[in-house]
């Protein structure tokens, strides 16, 4: 089996990166992580990558004149490592149209809400504020508009009366880790078909 080569983009703790590292360590998993890129030098995910022996690169967006220039630098690194798939795992930068087009249907994201509800950087806070009784997480193909694109998998998480942002985030993250590994497996096995906004999973 030729494994698909995956680049993971992070900005922070990297618990989803860890879930993907652990998934890739399973026998017969169809993908391997070949590089991690962080736009934040202090991201704990960089330590996770190092511990797993994965090349990790820090690209500080502030060192680039424009979003396009920063995205181009990321693109070049991904190409250099012969990445087939790019996973956004808590990567908190908007991507340029050019980058999204270059990785069309090879670029997936995890988001801590049941999209299309609660897009943006504060999904957990916004779900709590809206008083929803069920929230969750979504893995989706990335399109130019933020937190949009065909949905691959979702999981529901009940909101408890006494939930805080932290307590809810912990339970959503548990589901994110399960969903992200499944989505990457399906994508790497070429099991996903996209028709309009709908994603099918073949057996
Ligand atoms: C995760 O909850 C992820 O869904 C979210 O950031 C967190 C990163 O955690 N992403 C977004 O909100 C993107 N809009 P992690 O660094 O531990 O994986």
CSV table of C-alpha atoms and ligand atoms in Angstrom, one decimal:
chain,number,residue,atom,x,y,z
A,1,UNK,CA,0.0,0.0,0.0
A,2,UNK,CA,1.4,3.4,-0.9
A,3,UNK,CA,0.5,5.8,1.9
A,4,UNK,CA,-0.8,9.2,1.1
A,5,UNK,CA,1.6,12.0,2.3
A,6,UNK,CA,0.0,14.5,4.6
A,7,UNK,CA,0.9,18.0,5.7
A,8,UNK,CA,-0.7,19.3,8.8
A,9,UNK,CA,-1.1,23.1,9.5
A,10,UNK,CA,-1.4,24.1,13.1
A,11,UNK,CA,-1.4,27.2,15.3
A,12,UNK,CA,-1.7,25.9,18.8
A,13,UNK,CA,-1.9,22.9,21.1
A,14,UNK,CA,-2.2,20.4,18.3
A,15,UNK,CA,-4.4,17.8,20.0
A,16,UNK,CA,-5.9,17.1,16.6
A,17,UNK,CA,-2.4,16.8,15.2
A,18,UNK,CA,-1.8,14.2,17.9
A,19,UNK,CA,-4.9,12.3,17.0
A,20,UNK,CA,-3.7,12.2,13.4
A,21,UNK,CA,-0.2,11.1,14.5
A,22,UNK,CA,-1.7,8.3,16.6
A,23,UNK,CA,-4.0,7.2,13.7
A,24,UNK,CA,-1.1,7.2,11.3
A,25,UNK,CA,0.8,4.9,13.7
A,26,UNK,CA,-1.8,2.2,13.4
A,27,UNK,CA,-0.9,-0.7,11.1
A,28,UNK,CA,-2.5,-0.4,7.7
A,29,UNK,CA,-3.5,3.3,8.1
A,30,UNK,CA,-3.4,4.7,4.5
A,31,UNK,CA,-1.6,8.0,5.3
A,32,UNK,CA,1.6,9.3,6.9
A,33,UNK,CA,2.3,12.8,8.1
A,34,UNK,CA,5.3,14.1,6.3
A,35,UNK,CA,5.5,17.6,7.7
A,36,UNK,CA,3.9,20.0,10.2
A,37,UNK,CA,3.8,23.8,9.6
A,38,UNK,CA,3.0,26.2,12.4
A,39,UNK,CA,2.5,29.9,12.0
A,40,UNK,CA,3.1,30.2,15.8
A,41,UNK,CA,6.6,29.5,17.2
A,42,UNK,CA,5.1,28.7,20.6
A,43,UNK,CA,2.6,26.1,19.4
A,44,UNK,CA,2.8,23.0,21.6
A,45,UNK,CA,1.9,21.0,18.5
A,46,UNK,CA,5.5,21.6,17.3
A,47,UNK,CA,6.7,19.5,20.3
A,48,UNK,CA,4.2,16.8,19.4
A,49,UNK,CA,5.6,16.8,15.8
A,50,UNK,CA,9.2,16.6,17.1
A,51,UNK,CA,8.4,13.8,19.5
A,52,UNK,CA,6.9,11.8,16.6
A,53,UNK,CA,9.9,12.5,14.4
A,54,UNK,CA,8.0,14.6,11.9
A,55,UNK,CA,9.7,17.6,10.3
A,56,UNK,CA,8.2,20.7,11.8
A,57,UNK,CA,8.5,24.2,10.2
A,58,UNK,CA,7.7,27.5,11.8
A,59,UNK,CA,6.5,30.1,9.2
A,60,UNK,CA,5.5,33.3,10.9
A,61,UNK,CA,2.9,35.0,8.9
A,62,UNK,CA,4.2,38.4,10.2
A,63,UNK,CA,7.4,37.8,8.2
A,64,UNK,CA,5.5,37.9,4.9
A,65,UNK,CA,4.4,41.0,3.0
A,66,UNK,CA,1.0,39.5,2.2
A,67,UNK,CA,-1.4,36.6,2.8
A,68,UNK,CA,-0.6,35.4,-0.7
A,69,UNK,CA,3.2,35.4,0.0
A,70,UNK,CA,2.7,33.5,3.3
A,71,UNK,CA,0.5,31.0,1.6
A,72,UNK,CA,2.9,30.6,-1.3
A,73,UNK,CA,5.7,29.8,1.2
A,74,UNK,CA,3.5,27.1,2.8
A,75,UNK,CA,2.6,25.8,-0.6
A,76,UNK,CA,6.2,25.5,-1.6
A,77,UNK,CA,7.1,23.6,1.6
A,78,UNK,CA,4.2,21.2,1.1
A,79,UNK,CA,5.3,20.6,-2.5
A,80,UNK,CA,8.9,20.1,-1.4
A,81,UNK,CA,7.7,17.3,1.0
A,82,UNK,CA,5.5,15.9,-1.8
A,83,UNK,CA,2.3,16.2,0.2
A,84,UNK,CA,-0.9,14.7,-1.3
A,85,UNK,CA,-3.3,16.0,1.4
A,86,UNK,CA,-3.3,19.0,3.7
A,87,UNK,CA,-5.1,18.9,7.1
A,88,UNK,CA,-5.9,22.1,9.0
A,89,UNK,CA,-5.7,21.2,12.7
A,90,UNK,CA,-6.4,24.3,14.7
A,91,UNK,CA,-4.8,26.5,12.0
A,92,UNK,CA,-6.2,30.0,12.9
A,93,UNK,CA,-5.3,31.9,9.7
A,94,UNK,CA,-7.6,32.5,6.7
A,95,UNK,CA,-6.2,31.0,3.5
A,96,UNK,CA,-6.0,32.8,0.2
A,97,UNK,CA,-8.2,31.7,-2.7
A,98,UNK,CA,-5.0,30.6,-4.6
A,99,UNK,CA,-4.0,28.2,-1.8
A,100,UNK,CA,-7.5,26.8,-1.5
A,101,UNK,CA,-7.6,26.3,-5.3
A,102,UNK,CA,-4.2,24.6,-5.4
A,103,UNK,CA,-5.3,22.0,-2.9
A,104,UNK,CA,-8.9,21.7,-4.2
A,105,UNK,CA,-10.5,18.5,-2.6
A,106,UNK,CA,-7.2,17.7,-1.0
A,107,UNK,CA,-7.5,20.2,1.8
A,108,UNK,CA,-9.7,19.4,4.9
A,109,UNK,CA,-10.4,21.3,8.1
A,110,UNK,CA,-11.8,20.5,11.5
A,111,UNK,CA,-14.2,22.9,13.2
A,112,UNK,CA,-15.7,22.8,16.7
A,113,UNK,CA,-19.3,23.2,15.8
A,114,UNK,CA,-22.0,21.6,13.7
A,115,UNK,CA,-21.5,23.7,10.6
A,116,UNK,CA,-23.0,25.7,9.1
A,117,UNK,CA,-23.8,26.9,12.6
A,118,UNK,CA,-21.1,28.9,14.5
A,119,UNK,CA,-18.5,29.6,12.0
A,120,UNK,CA,-15.4,31.6,13.0
A,121,UNK,CA,-12.8,31.5,15.7
A,122,UNK,CA,-15.1,31.3,18.7
A,123,UNK,CA,-17.5,28.5,17.9
A,124,UNK,CA,-17.7,27.0,21.4
A,125,UNK,CA,-18.3,30.4,23.0
A,126,UNK,CA,-20.9,31.3,20.4
A,127,UNK,CA,-22.7,28.0,20.8
A,128,UNK,CA,-22.9,28.5,24.6
A,129,UNK,CA,-24.1,32.0,24.1
A,130,UNK,CA,-26.8,30.9,21.7
A,131,UNK,CA,-28.1,28.4,24.2
A,132,UNK,CA,-28.1,25.5,21.9
A,133,UNK,CA,-28.6,22.1,23.5
A,134,UNK,CA,-26.6,20.2,21.0
A,135,UNK,CA,-23.3,21.2,19.4
A,136,UNK,CA,-20.5,19.2,18.0
A,137,UNK,CA,-17.7,19.1,15.4
A,138,UNK,CA,-17.3,19.0,11.6
A,139,UNK,CA,-14.6,17.8,9.2
A,140,UNK,CA,-15.1,19.4,5.8
A,141,UNK,CA,-13.4,20.1,2.5
A,142,UNK,CA,-12.1,23.6,2.5
A,143,UNK,CA,-13.6,26.2,0.1
A,144,UNK,CA,-12.7,29.9,-0.3
A,145,UNK,CA,-15.3,31.1,2.2
A,146,UNK,CA,-14.3,30.6,5.8
A,147,UNK,CA,-15.5,27.4,7.5
A,148,UNK,CA,-17.5,26.3,4.5
A,149,UNK,CA,-17.2,23.4,2.1
A,150,UNK,CA,-18.7,19.9,1.6
A,151,UNK,CA,-19.1,18.1,5.0
A,152,UNK,CA,-17.3,14.8,5.4
A,153,UNK,CA,-18.3,13.8,9.0
A,154,UNK,CA,-19.9,15.4,12.0
A,155,UNK,CA,-20.5,14.3,15.6
A,156,UNK,CA,-23.0,15.7,18.0
A,157,UNK,CA,-22.1,16.7,21.6
A,158,UNK,CA,-24.9,17.6,24.1
A,159,UNK,CA,-24.5,20.9,25.9
A,160,UNK,CA,-24.9,20.5,29.7
A,161,UNK,CA,-26.6,23.2,31.8
A,162,UNK,CA,-23.4,23.9,33.8
A,163,UNK,CA,-21.0,23.8,30.9
A,164,UNK,CA,-18.3,26.4,30.7
A,165,UNK,CA,-16.3,27.0,27.5
A,166,UNK,CA,-13.5,24.8,28.8
A,167,UNK,CA,-15.7,21.9,29.8
A,168,UNK,CA,-17.6,21.9,26.6
A,169,UNK,CA,-14.4,22.3,24.5
A,170,UNK,CA,-13.0,19.2,26.2
A,171,UNK,CA,-16.0,17.1,25.1
A,172,UNK,CA,-16.1,18.5,21.6
A,173,UNK,CA,-12.3,17.9,21.2
A,174,UNK,CA,-12.8,14.2,22.1
A,175,UNK,CA,-15.2,13.9,19.2
A,176,UNK,CA,-13.0,15.9,16.9
A,177,UNK,CA,-10.1,13.5,17.4
A,178,UNK,CA,-12.3,10.5,16.4
A,179,UNK,CA,-13.9,12.3,13.5
A,180,UNK,CA,-10.6,13.7,12.1
A,181,UNK,CA,-8.9,10.3,12.0
A,182,UNK,CA,-11.9,8.7,10.2
A,183,UNK,CA,-12.1,11.5,7.7
A,184,UNK,CA,-8.4,11.3,6.9
A,185,UNK,CA,-8.7,7.5,6.5
A,186,UNK,CA,-11.6,7.9,4.0
A,187,UNK,CA,-9.8,10.6,2.0
A,188,UNK,CA,-6.5,8.7,1.9
A,189,UNK,CA,-8.4,5.6,0.7
A,190,UNK,CA,-10.1,7.6,-2.1
A,191,UNK,CA,-13.4,6.7,-0.6
A,192,UNK,CA,-15.0,10.1,-0.8
A,193,UNK,CA,-17.1,11.4,-3.7
A,194,UNK,CA,-18.2,15.0,-3.8
A,195,UNK,CA,-21.4,16.0,-5.7
A,196,UNK,CA,-22.2,19.6,-5.2
A,197,UNK,CA,-22.2,20.1,-1.5
A,198,UNK,CA,-22.7,16.4,-0.7
A,199,UNK,CA,-20.0,14.0,0.2
A,200,UNK,CA,-20.5,10.3,-0.2
A,201,UNK,CA,-18.4,7.6,1.5
A,202,UNK,CA,-18.0,4.4,-0.5
A,203,UNK,CA,-17.4,1.0,1.2
B,1,LIG,C1,-10.0,22.7,17.7
B,1,LIG,O1,-11.1,22.7,18.6
B,1,LIG,C2,-10.3,23.0,16.3
B,1,LIG,O2,-11.6,22.5,15.9
B,1,LIG,C3,-10.4,24.5,16.4
B,1,LIG,O3,-9.3,24.9,17.1
B,1,LIG,C4,-9.0,23.9,18.1
B,1,LIG,C5,-7.6,23.4,17.9
B,1,LIG,O4,-7.2,22.5,18.9
B,1,LIG,N1,-10.4,25.1,15.1
B,1,LIG,C6,-11.1,26.2,14.7
B,1,LIG,O5,-11.8,26.8,15.5
B,1,LIG,C7,-11.0,26.6,13.3
B,1,LIG,N2,-12.0,27.6,12.9
B,1,LIG,P1,-5.9,21.6,18.8
B,1,LIG,O6,-4.8,22.6,18.5
B,1,LIG,O7,-5.8,21.0,20.1
B,1,LIG,O8,-6.1,20.6,17.7
